[in-house]
Amino acid sequence: MIAKEELLKKIVGHAKEYGFVFPSSEIYDGLSATYDYGPYGAELKNSLKAYWWEAMVKMHENIVGLDAAIFMHPTTWKASGHVDAFNDPLIDNKDSKRRYRADVLIEEHQEKYRQKIAKELAKGRKRFGDSFDESQFLATNPNVIRNREKVEQIDARYKAAMDANDLAAVKELIIDLGIADPETGSKNWTDVRQFNLMFQTELGSVAGDASTIYLRPETAQGIFVNYLNVQKSARMKLPFGIAQIGKAFRNEIIARQFIFRMREFEQMEMQYFVKPGTELDHYAAWKEARMAWHKALGLGEGSYRFHDHVKLAHYANAACDIEFDFPMGFKELEGIHSRTDFDLAAHERYSGKKLQYYDPEAGESYVPYVVETSIGLDRLFLAVLSAAYQEEHLEDGSSRTVLRLPHALAPVKVAVLPLLKKDGLPEMARKVIDMLKYDHNCQYDEKDSIGKRYRRQDAIGTPYCITIDHESLEDQSVTLRERDSMKQERVGIDALSSIVADKVSMKTLLKQLP
Ligand code: ATP
């Protein structure tokens, strides 16, 4: 087992060495919180997008796609509340000169108590074995109760301070909790200030003619302003959803932790339009559906948890995050929000255009309510990579680094390896690739020993290696090696397509969804 602190460093190094993620503009020493995806990273990202898009759009008759522009009319962001309220509370440490998000410092402090609760639970589970009753334990164990109360008290104080826009009270909370600069231990803090996260630029080249526009901080507004266009053109009836994948930009105050928090990132959002009054049922259903979607990837049942929001955003009447056990601990991977009619009603007000739905059954028109699911593609990428990365010691005394990626997501599905660079083996390998390449990403590799070639494929997560040897020329059979078990079996060339497809196709993954 690799220690968690060490794991992130290893993943960053591995991602660079094997062409998954590079620091942006590295020859100029990089640009902070911006990353480029390399050859295998781009493939993995595309597979993640396909898994999300197909699960949303292909698997649901009532969800359709959209690809809206990044630039939007500036009034969009006035109506959405982003111009006035898309702020993060920031605080500086006077000694270290380091800048932090006040809410993140507080959350990380709470996480210590949550960890204590998790430890108690593990102890209880060990002690009571099969007769362990988790809910009773959580309700009665004094250590659990004490730590939970601490978490709740902090939540309540933070919510009260933010609701009253009382930044002095947020600072007071940080002081009272004894929160120190995580890097240096100093408790010498400045006041808390608000900072708007939207990037601005100017539209138009004529001086004086320019107007301020924003790089979108979320993809959702492109969906809201197109709600009627989509509903009418695709003849959608409530409830229906609009799904979109696209870039979003936030001038994050601190942007560490690799691709977890970037200033340019990609979101996959789905807005589900529903009849007012039914939104909490849909919210509950989407919570379950999204969790099932994550778990189908097989990264570990215990790697996910829900975090229900106490401090609801101004637009929401229910909200939660799906958190993932990243190398830095449990953190938000996806948000699920019941956004009421906040956005559509605001766009109606600001644009003067009706954004209503005529409900033929009820015989009335109304502004639909919205339940949204919003996931960061880059965070999903990091979740998958960190769960997949393993260093294994093998029975023969050697070791290997392997990415146990879900098969359907692997950048290369099949590597075809001629044992020697001669005797017609390369030609036969090419023929096998020609047969498989229409369905799967294949890679040809003839350099180095077969062992070294296997290791290279393990390091990028290739599920299958096919080795062509002299026997293959005679009996049309090959050695098929599976990544995780490293088992090798002899199979006929004509059986390859179906064996490989069975494991690596997106269909196999999608079929696991409820
Ligand atoms: P956080 O609290 O971590 O800043 P958020 O609550 O502001 O996130 P949302 O506005 O709900 O995030 O955005 C939806 C999703 O977009 C998040 O769950 C996350 O996966 C992703 N996301 C948000 N900000 C970033 C970022 N700076 N870099 C990468 N992904 C991000």
Coordinates of C-alpha atoms and ligand atoms in Angstrom, one line a residue:
M1 CA 0.0 0.0 0.0
I2 CA 1.3 3.5 -0.9
A3 CA 0.8 6.1 1.8
K4 CA -1.9 8.6 0.7
E5 CA 0.4 11.7 0.9
E6 CA 2.9 9.9 -1.4
L7 CA 0.2 8.7 -3.8
L8 CA -0.6 12.1 -5.3
K9 CA 3.1 12.8 -6.0
K10 CA 3.5 9.4 -7.6
I11 CA 0.4 10.0 -9.8
V12 CA 1.6 13.4 -10.9
G13 CA 4.9 11.9 -11.9
H14 CA 3.4 8.9 -13.6
A15 CA 0.8 11.0 -15.5
K16 CA 3.6 13.1 -16.9
E17 CA 6.0 10.2 -17.7
Y18 CA 3.4 8.2 -19.5
G19 CA 1.7 10.9 -21.4
F20 CA -1.5 11.4 -19.4
V21 CA -1.2 15.0 -18.0
F22 CA 1.5 17.6 -18.6
P23 CA 1.9 21.0 -16.8
S24 CA 0.6 23.6 -19.3
S25 CA 3.3 25.6 -21.2
E26 CA 6.0 23.7 -19.3
I27 CA 8.9 25.1 -21.4
Y28 CA 8.0 28.5 -19.8
D29 CA 7.9 26.9 -16.4
G30 CA 4.2 26.2 -16.6
L31 CA 1.1 28.2 -15.8
S32 CA -0.4 27.6 -12.4
A33 CA -3.5 25.4 -12.1
T34 CA -3.5 24.7 -15.9
Y35 CA -2.8 21.4 -17.4
D36 CA -2.6 19.7 -20.8
Y37 CA -3.7 16.2 -21.5
G38 CA -1.2 14.0 -23.4
P39 CA -1.9 11.2 -25.8
Y40 CA -3.2 8.7 -23.3
G41 CA -4.8 11.4 -21.1
A42 CA -6.8 12.6 -24.1
E43 CA -8.0 9.1 -24.8
L44 CA -9.0 8.5 -21.1
K45 CA -10.8 11.8 -21.0
N46 CA -12.7 11.0 -24.2
S47 CA -13.8 7.7 -22.7
L48 CA -15.0 9.3 -19.5
K49 CA -17.0 11.8 -21.6
A50 CA -18.4 8.9 -23.6
Y51 CA -19.4 7.0 -20.5
W52 CA -21.2 10.1 -19.1
W53 CA -22.8 11.2 -22.4
E54 CA -24.0 7.7 -23.3
A55 CA -25.4 7.0 -19.8
M56 CA -27.2 10.3 -20.0
V57 CA -28.3 10.8 -23.6
K58 CA -28.2 7.4 -25.2
M59 CA -29.8 5.6 -22.2
H60 CA -32.6 8.1 -21.6
E61 CA -35.2 8.9 -24.1
N62 CA -36.0 12.1 -22.4
I63 CA -32.5 13.6 -22.2
V64 CA -30.9 15.4 -25.1
G65 CA -27.6 17.1 -25.7
L66 CA -26.4 20.7 -26.2
D67 CA -23.1 22.3 -27.1
A68 CA -23.4 26.0 -26.2
A69 CA -20.8 28.7 -26.7
I70 CA -18.4 29.6 -23.9
F71 CA -19.1 33.3 -24.4
M72 CA -22.5 34.5 -23.4
H73 CA -24.4 37.8 -23.2
P74 CA -23.0 39.5 -20.1
T75 CA -26.6 39.9 -18.7
T76 CA -26.7 36.1 -18.3
W77 CA -24.2 36.4 -15.4
K78 CA -26.1 39.3 -13.9
A79 CA -29.3 37.2 -13.9
S80 CA -27.6 34.1 -12.6
G81 CA -26.2 35.9 -9.7
H82 CA -22.6 35.3 -10.6
V83 CA -21.6 39.0 -11.1
D84 CA -22.8 39.8 -7.6
A85 CA -22.3 36.6 -5.6
F86 CA -19.9 34.2 -7.3
N87 CA -17.3 35.0 -4.6
D88 CA -15.1 32.9 -2.3
P89 CA -14.2 34.2 1.1
L90 CA -10.4 34.5 1.1
I91 CA -8.0 34.9 4.0
D92 CA -4.2 35.6 4.0
N93 CA -1.7 34.5 6.6
K94 CA 0.4 37.5 7.5
D95 CA 3.5 35.5 8.4
S96 CA 3.6 33.0 5.5
K97 CA 2.0 35.4 3.0
R98 CA 0.0 32.3 1.8
R99 CA -3.6 32.7 0.7
Y100 CA -6.4 30.4 1.6
R101 CA -10.1 30.0 1.1
A102 CA -11.7 30.5 4.5
D103 CA -14.4 28.0 3.9
V104 CA -11.9 25.3 2.9
L105 CA -9.8 25.9 6.0
I106 CA -13.0 25.4 8.1
E107 CA -14.0 22.3 6.1
E108 CA -10.6 20.7 6.5
H109 CA -10.8 21.4 10.2
Q110 CA -14.2 19.6 10.3
E111 CA -12.8 16.7 8.3
K112 CA -10.6 15.9 11.3
Y113 CA -13.7 15.2 13.4
R114 CA -15.2 13.2 10.6
Q115 CA -12.0 11.1 10.4
K116 CA -12.4 10.4 14.1
I117 CA -15.9 9.2 13.6
A118 CA -14.8 6.9 10.8
K119 CA -12.1 5.5 13.1
E120 CA -14.6 4.8 15.8
L121 CA -16.8 3.1 13.3
A122 CA -14.0 0.9 12.1
K123 CA -13.2 0.0 15.7
G124 CA -16.8 -0.8 16.4
R125 CA -17.1 -3.0 13.3
K126 CA -14.0 -4.9 14.3
R127 CA -15.2 -5.4 17.9
F128 CA -18.7 -6.5 17.2
G129 CA -18.2 -8.4 13.9
D130 CA -21.3 -9.7 12.2
S131 CA -23.6 -8.4 15.0
F132 CA -22.5 -4.8 14.4
D133 CA -25.4 -2.4 14.0
E134 CA -24.0 0.7 12.4
S135 CA -27.0 3.1 12.8
Q136 CA -27.3 2.2 16.5
F137 CA -23.6 2.6 17.0
L138 CA -23.7 6.1 15.3
A139 CA -26.6 7.1 17.5
T140 CA -25.2 6.0 20.8
N141 CA -21.4 5.9 20.9
P142 CA -20.3 8.9 23.0
N143 CA -17.2 9.6 21.0
V144 CA -19.1 9.6 17.8
I145 CA -21.8 11.9 19.3
R146 CA -19.2 14.4 20.6
N147 CA -17.4 14.6 17.3
R148 CA -20.6 14.9 15.3
E149 CA -21.8 17.7 17.6
K150 CA -18.5 19.6 16.9
V151 CA -19.1 19.3 13.2
E152 CA -22.6 20.5 13.5
Q153 CA -21.7 23.4 15.7
I154 CA -19.2 24.6 13.2
D155 CA -21.7 24.2 10.3
A156 CA -24.2 26.3 12.2
R157 CA -21.8 29.1 13.0
Y158 CA -20.4 29.2 9.5
K159 CA -23.9 29.2 8.0
A160 CA -25.1 32.0 10.3
A161 CA -22.0 34.1 9.5
M162 CA -22.4 33.6 5.7
D163 CA -26.2 34.2 5.7
A164 CA -25.6 37.5 7.5
N165 CA -22.7 38.3 5.1
D166 CA -20.6 38.7 8.3
L167 CA -17.0 38.1 7.3
A168 CA -15.7 39.2 10.7
A169 CA -17.6 36.3 12.2
V170 CA -16.0 33.9 9.7
K171 CA -12.6 35.1 10.9
E172 CA -13.7 34.8 14.5
L173 CA -14.7 31.1 13.8
I174 CA -11.2 30.4 12.3
I175 CA -9.5 32.0 15.4
D176 CA -11.8 30.2 17.9
L177 CA -11.2 26.8 16.2
G178 CA -7.5 27.5 16.5
I179 CA -7.0 26.9 12.8
A180 CA -3.4 27.4 11.7
D181 CA -1.8 27.8 8.3
P182 CA -1.5 24.2 7.1
E183 CA 1.9 24.9 5.7
T184 CA 3.6 26.8 8.5
G185 CA 1.4 26.5 11.6
S186 CA 1.1 30.3 11.9
K187 CA -2.2 31.6 13.3
N188 CA -1.6 35.3 12.3
W189 CA -4.5 35.9 9.9
T190 CA -5.8 38.9 8.0
D191 CA -9.5 39.7 7.8
V192 CA -11.7 37.6 5.5
R193 CA -12.5 39.3 2.1
Q194 CA -14.7 38.3 -0.8
F195 CA -13.2 37.6 -4.2
N196 CA -15.1 37.2 -7.5
L197 CA -14.0 34.1 -9.4
M198 CA -15.1 35.1 -13.0
F199 CA -12.5 35.9 -15.6
Q200 CA -13.3 39.0 -17.6
T201 CA -12.4 39.9 -21.1
E202 CA -13.5 42.3 -23.8
L203 CA -15.6 41.7 -26.9
G204 CA -15.0 43.6 -30.1
S205 CA -11.9 45.3 -31.4
V206 CA -13.1 48.9 -31.8
A207 CA -11.9 51.1 -28.9
G208 CA -14.9 52.3 -26.9
D209 CA -17.1 49.8 -28.6
A210 CA -16.0 47.0 -26.3
S211 CA -18.1 45.5 -23.6
T212 CA -17.1 43.3 -20.8
I213 CA -17.8 39.7 -21.2
Y214 CA -17.0 36.7 -19.0
L215 CA -15.5 33.3 -19.6
R216 CA -18.3 31.1 -18.3
P217 CA -17.7 29.8 -14.8
E218 CA -20.2 26.9 -15.3
T219 CA -21.8 25.3 -18.3
A220 CA -25.3 25.3 -16.8
Q221 CA -26.3 28.8 -18.0
G222 CA -25.9 27.8 -21.6
I223 CA -28.6 25.2 -21.0
F224 CA -30.9 27.6 -19.2
V225 CA -30.9 30.3 -21.9
N226 CA -31.6 27.6 -24.5
Y227 CA -34.2 25.8 -22.5
L228 CA -37.1 26.8 -24.8
N229 CA -35.1 26.3 -28.0
V230 CA -34.4 22.8 -27.0
Q231 CA -37.8 22.0 -25.7
K232 CA -39.5 23.2 -28.9
S233 CA -37.1 21.9 -31.5
A234 CA -36.7 18.5 -29.9
R235 CA -40.4 18.4 -28.9
M236 CA -39.7 17.5 -25.3
K237 CA -42.3 17.0 -22.6
L238 CA -41.7 17.5 -18.9
P239 CA -39.8 15.9 -17.2
F240 CA -36.8 16.1 -19.6
G241 CA -33.1 16.8 -19.4
I242 CA -30.5 18.7 -21.3
A243 CA -26.9 17.4 -21.1
Q244 CA -23.8 19.3 -21.9
I245 CA -20.0 18.8 -21.7
G246 CA -17.8 21.8 -21.9
K247 CA -15.1 24.1 -20.6
A248 CA -15.6 26.3 -17.6
F249 CA -13.2 28.9 -16.1
R250 CA -12.8 30.1 -12.5
N251 CA -10.1 32.3 -11.1
E252 CA -9.6 30.1 -8.1
I253 CA -7.9 31.7 -5.1
I254 CA -5.7 28.7 -4.4
A255 CA -5.2 26.1 -7.0
R256 CA -3.1 23.3 -5.7
Q257 CA -3.7 19.5 -5.8
F258 CA -3.0 18.9 -9.4
I259 CA -6.1 18.6 -11.7
F260 CA -8.5 18.7 -8.7
R261 CA -8.8 22.4 -8.7
M262 CA -7.9 24.1 -12.0
R263 CA -8.6 27.6 -13.4
E264 CA -9.7 26.1 -16.8
F265 CA -11.5 22.8 -16.4
E266 CA -14.3 20.8 -18.0
Q267 CA -17.8 20.1 -16.6
M268 CA -20.4 17.6 -17.5
E269 CA -23.8 19.0 -16.5
M270 CA -27.3 17.8 -16.9
Q271 CA -30.3 20.0 -16.1
Y272 CA -33.5 18.1 -15.5
F273 CA -36.7 20.2 -16.0
V274 CA -39.6 19.1 -13.9
K275 CA -43.0 20.1 -12.7
P276 CA -42.9 22.3 -9.6
G277 CA -43.7 20.3 -6.5
T278 CA -42.1 17.1 -7.9
E279 CA -38.5 18.3 -7.7
L280 CA -37.5 16.7 -4.4
D281 CA -38.6 13.2 -5.7
H282 CA -36.5 13.8 -8.9
Y283 CA -33.6 15.0 -6.7
A284 CA -33.7 11.8 -4.6
A285 CA -33.9 9.7 -7.8
W286 CA -30.9 11.5 -9.4
K287 CA -28.9 11.2 -6.2
E288 CA -29.2 7.4 -6.4
A289 CA -28.7 7.2 -10.1
R290 CA -25.5 9.2 -10.0
M291 CA -24.1 7.2 -7.2
A292 CA -24.9 4.0 -9.1
W293 CA -23.2 5.5 -12.2
H294 CA -20.0 6.1 -10.2
K295 CA -20.0 2.7 -8.5
A296 CA -20.4 0.9 -11.8
L297 CA -16.8 1.9 -12.6
G298 CA -15.7 -0.5 -9.9
L299 CA -13.3 1.9 -8.2
G300 CA -14.4 0.6 -4.7
E301 CA -17.7 0.8 -2.9
G302 CA -16.1 2.5 0.1
S303 CA -14.6 5.3 -2.0
Y304 CA -17.8 7.4 -2.2
R305 CA -20.0 9.2 0.2
F306 CA -22.8 11.7 0.1
H307 CA -22.3 15.1 1.8
D308 CA -25.6 16.9 2.2
H309 CA -25.3 20.6 2.2
V310 CA -26.3 22.5 5.3
K311 CA -25.5 25.9 3.8
L312 CA -27.7 25.9 0.7
A313 CA -26.8 28.2 -2.2
H314 CA -29.3 31.0 -2.8
Y315 CA -30.9 29.1 -5.7
A316 CA -31.3 25.6 -4.1
N317 CA -33.9 23.9 -1.9
A318 CA -31.8 20.7 -1.6
A319 CA -28.2 20.0 -2.5
C320 CA -25.5 17.4 -1.9
D321 CA -22.1 16.4 -3.2
I322 CA -20.9 13.0 -4.1
E323 CA -17.4 12.9 -2.5
F324 CA -14.6 10.6 -3.5
D325 CA -11.7 9.4 -1.4
F326 CA -9.0 11.2 -3.3
P327 CA -5.3 10.9 -2.3
M328 CA -6.0 14.2 -0.3
G329 CA -9.0 12.6 1.4
F330 CA -12.7 12.7 0.8
K331 CA -13.5 15.7 -1.5
E332 CA -16.3 16.8 -3.8
L333 CA -16.5 15.0 -7.2
E334 CA -20.0 15.8 -8.2
G335 CA -22.8 18.2 -7.1
I336 CA -26.5 17.4 -7.2
H337 CA -28.7 20.4 -6.7
S338 CA -32.4 21.1 -6.7
R339 CA -32.3 24.6 -8.2
T340 CA -36.0 25.5 -8.1
D341 CA -37.0 27.9 -10.8
F342 CA -34.3 30.3 -9.7
D343 CA -32.4 30.5 -13.0
L344 CA -35.3 30.3 -15.5
A345 CA -37.3 32.9 -13.5
A346 CA -34.3 35.2 -13.3
H347 CA -33.7 34.9 -17.1
E348 CA -37.4 35.7 -17.7
R349 CA -37.0 38.9 -15.6
Y350 CA -33.8 40.1 -17.1
S351 CA -34.6 39.2 -20.7
G352 CA -38.3 40.0 -20.7
K353 CA -38.9 36.7 -22.6
K354 CA -41.3 34.1 -21.3
L355 CA -39.5 30.8 -20.5
Q356 CA -42.6 28.8 -19.6
Y357 CA -43.8 25.3 -20.4
Y358 CA -47.4 24.6 -21.4
D359 CA -48.5 21.5 -19.5
P360 CA -51.1 19.8 -21.7
E361 CA -52.3 17.6 -18.9
A362 CA -52.7 20.3 -16.3
G363 CA -53.9 22.8 -19.0
E364 CA -51.6 25.5 -17.6
S365 CA -48.3 27.2 -18.2
Y366 CA -45.5 27.5 -15.6
V367 CA -41.8 27.9 -15.2
P368 CA -40.3 24.4 -14.7
Y369 CA -38.1 23.6 -11.7
V370 CA -34.7 22.2 -12.2
V371 CA -32.6 19.4 -10.7
E372 CA -29.0 19.4 -11.9
T373 CA -26.2 17.0 -11.8
S374 CA -22.8 18.6 -12.2
I375 CA -19.5 16.7 -12.4
G376 CA -16.0 17.9 -13.1
L377 CA -14.4 15.8 -15.8
D378 CA -10.9 16.5 -14.5
R379 CA -11.8 15.5 -11.0
L380 CA -13.3 12.3 -12.3
F381 CA -10.1 11.7 -14.3
L382 CA -8.1 12.1 -11.0
A383 CA -10.5 9.8 -9.2
V384 CA -10.1 7.1 -11.8
L385 CA -6.3 7.5 -12.0
S386 CA -5.7 7.5 -8.3
A387 CA -7.9 4.4 -7.7
A388 CA -6.2 2.6 -10.7
Y389 CA -2.6 3.3 -9.8
Q390 CA -0.9 0.4 -8.1
E391 CA 2.6 -0.8 -7.5
E392 CA 2.7 -4.5 -7.2
H393 CA 5.4 -6.9 -6.0
L394 CA 5.2 -10.1 -8.1
E395 CA 5.9 -13.7 -7.1
D396 CA 9.1 -13.8 -9.1
G397 CA 10.6 -11.0 -7.0
S398 CA 10.1 -8.3 -9.7
S399 CA 7.6 -5.5 -9.4
R400 CA 5.3 -3.6 -11.7
T401 CA 3.4 -0.3 -11.8
V402 CA -0.1 -1.0 -13.2
L403 CA -3.1 1.2 -13.9
R404 CA -6.1 -1.0 -13.1
L405 CA -8.3 1.2 -15.2
P406 CA -11.9 0.1 -15.8
H407 CA -11.4 -1.8 -19.1
A408 CA -13.8 0.3 -21.1
L409 CA -11.9 3.5 -20.2
A410 CA -8.4 2.3 -21.0
P411 CA -6.6 4.5 -23.5
V412 CA -5.3 1.5 -25.4
K413 CA -7.5 -1.5 -25.4
V414 CA -5.2 -4.0 -27.1
A415 CA -1.4 -4.1 -27.7
V416 CA -0.3 -6.4 -30.4
L417 CA 3.3 -7.6 -30.0
P418 CA 5.3 -9.7 -32.4
L419 CA 7.7 -11.8 -30.5
L420 CA 10.5 -11.0 -33.0
K421 CA 10.9 -8.3 -35.6
K422 CA 11.3 -10.9 -38.4
D423 CA 10.0 -14.1 -39.9
G424 CA 6.7 -12.6 -40.9
L425 CA 5.6 -12.0 -37.3
P426 CA 5.3 -8.2 -37.7
E427 CA 3.2 -8.6 -40.8
M428 CA 0.8 -11.0 -38.9
A429 CA 0.6 -8.5 -36.0
R430 CA -0.4 -5.8 -38.4
K431 CA -3.2 -8.1 -39.8
V432 CA -4.5 -8.6 -36.3
I433 CA -4.5 -4.9 -35.7
D434 CA -6.3 -4.3 -39.0
M435 CA -9.0 -6.7 -37.8
L436 CA -9.5 -5.1 -34.4
K437 CA -8.8 -1.4 -35.0
Y438 CA -12.4 -0.5 -36.2
D439 CA -13.7 -1.4 -32.8
H440 CA -10.8 -0.8 -30.4
N441 CA -7.8 1.4 -29.9
C442 CA -4.8 -0.8 -30.7
Q443 CA -1.1 -0.3 -30.3
Y444 CA 1.7 -2.0 -32.2
D445 CA 5.0 -2.5 -30.3
E446 CA 8.0 -4.5 -31.4
K447 CA 10.8 -2.8 -29.3
D448 CA 12.5 -4.5 -26.4
S449 CA 11.9 -7.8 -24.7
I450 CA 8.3 -9.1 -24.3
G451 CA 8.5 -8.6 -20.5
K452 CA 9.4 -4.9 -20.9
R453 CA 6.6 -4.4 -23.5
Y454 CA 4.1 -5.9 -21.0
R455 CA 5.3 -3.5 -18.3
R456 CA 4.9 -0.5 -20.6
Q457 CA 1.3 -1.6 -21.4
D458 CA 0.6 -2.2 -17.7
A459 CA 1.8 1.3 -16.9
I460 CA -0.8 2.8 -19.3
G461 CA -3.5 0.4 -18.2
T462 CA -3.9 -1.7 -21.4
P463 CA -6.3 -4.5 -20.6
Y464 CA -5.0 -7.0 -23.2
C465 CA -1.7 -7.8 -24.9
I466 CA -1.7 -10.1 -27.8
T467 CA 1.6 -11.8 -28.6
I468 CA 2.3 -13.3 -32.0
D469 CA 4.9 -16.0 -32.2
H470 CA 6.0 -18.7 -34.7
E471 CA 3.3 -21.0 -33.7
S472 CA 0.8 -18.3 -34.7
L473 CA 1.9 -18.6 -38.3
E474 CA 1.1 -22.2 -38.3
D475 CA -2.1 -22.5 -36.4
Q476 CA -3.6 -19.0 -36.4
S477 CA -3.5 -18.8 -32.6
V478 CA -2.0 -16.1 -30.3
T479 CA -1.2 -15.6 -26.7
L480 CA -3.7 -13.3 -25.0
R481 CA -2.5 -11.8 -21.7
E482 CA -4.8 -10.1 -19.3
R483 CA -3.6 -7.0 -17.4
D484 CA -4.9 -7.6 -13.9
S485 CA -4.4 -11.4 -13.5
M486 CA -1.4 -11.5 -15.9
K487 CA -2.9 -14.8 -17.0
Q488 CA -2.0 -15.9 -20.5
E489 CA -4.0 -18.2 -22.6
R490 CA -3.8 -19.4 -26.1
V491 CA -6.7 -18.4 -28.3
G492 CA -7.6 -18.6 -32.0
I493 CA -7.3 -15.3 -34.0
D494 CA -11.0 -15.6 -35.0
A495 CA -12.1 -15.6 -31.4
L496 CA -10.2 -12.4 -30.5
S497 CA -12.8 -9.8 -31.5
S498 CA -15.5 -11.2 -29.3
I499 CA -13.3 -12.0 -26.3
V500 CA -11.9 -8.5 -26.3
A501 CA -15.2 -6.7 -27.0
D502 CA -16.9 -8.6 -24.2
K503 CA -14.7 -6.9 -21.6
V504 CA -13.7 -3.6 -23.0
S505 CA -16.7 -2.2 -24.8
M506 CA -18.7 0.7 -23.4
K507 CA -21.8 -1.4 -23.8
T508 CA -20.5 -3.8 -21.1
L509 CA -20.0 -0.9 -18.7
L510 CA -23.4 0.7 -19.5
K511 CA -25.2 -2.6 -19.0
Q512 CA -24.1 -2.5 -15.4
L513 CA -26.2 0.5 -14.7
P514 CA -29.6 -0.1 -13.0
Ligands
ATP1 P1 -15.6 23.4 -4.8 O1 -16.4 23.6 -3.6 O2 -14.6 22.2 -4.8 O3 -14.9 24.7 -5.3 P2 -18.0 23.8 -6.2 O4 -19.0 23.4 -5.2 O5 -17.7 25.3 -6.4 O6 -16.6 23.1 -6.0 P3 -19.7 23.4 -8.4 O7 -19.9 24.8 -8.7 O8 -20.8 22.6 -7.8 O9 -18.3 23.2 -7.6 O10 -19.2 22.7 -9.8 C1 -19.6 21.4 -10.1 C2 -18.4 20.5 -10.3 O11 -17.4 21.1 -11.1 C3 -17.7 20.1 -9.0 O12 -18.3 19.0 -8.4 C4 -16.3 19.8 -9.5 O13 -16.2 18.4 -9.9 C5 -16.1 20.6 -10.7 N1 -15.3 21.8 -10.4 C6 -15.6 22.9 -9.8 N2 -14.6 23.8 -9.7 C7 -13.5 23.1 -10.3 C8 -12.1 23.5 -10.5 N3 -11.7 24.6 -10.1 N4 -11.3 22.5 -11.1 C9 -11.8 21.3 -11.5 N5 -13.1 21.0 -11.3 C10 -13.9 21.8 -10.7

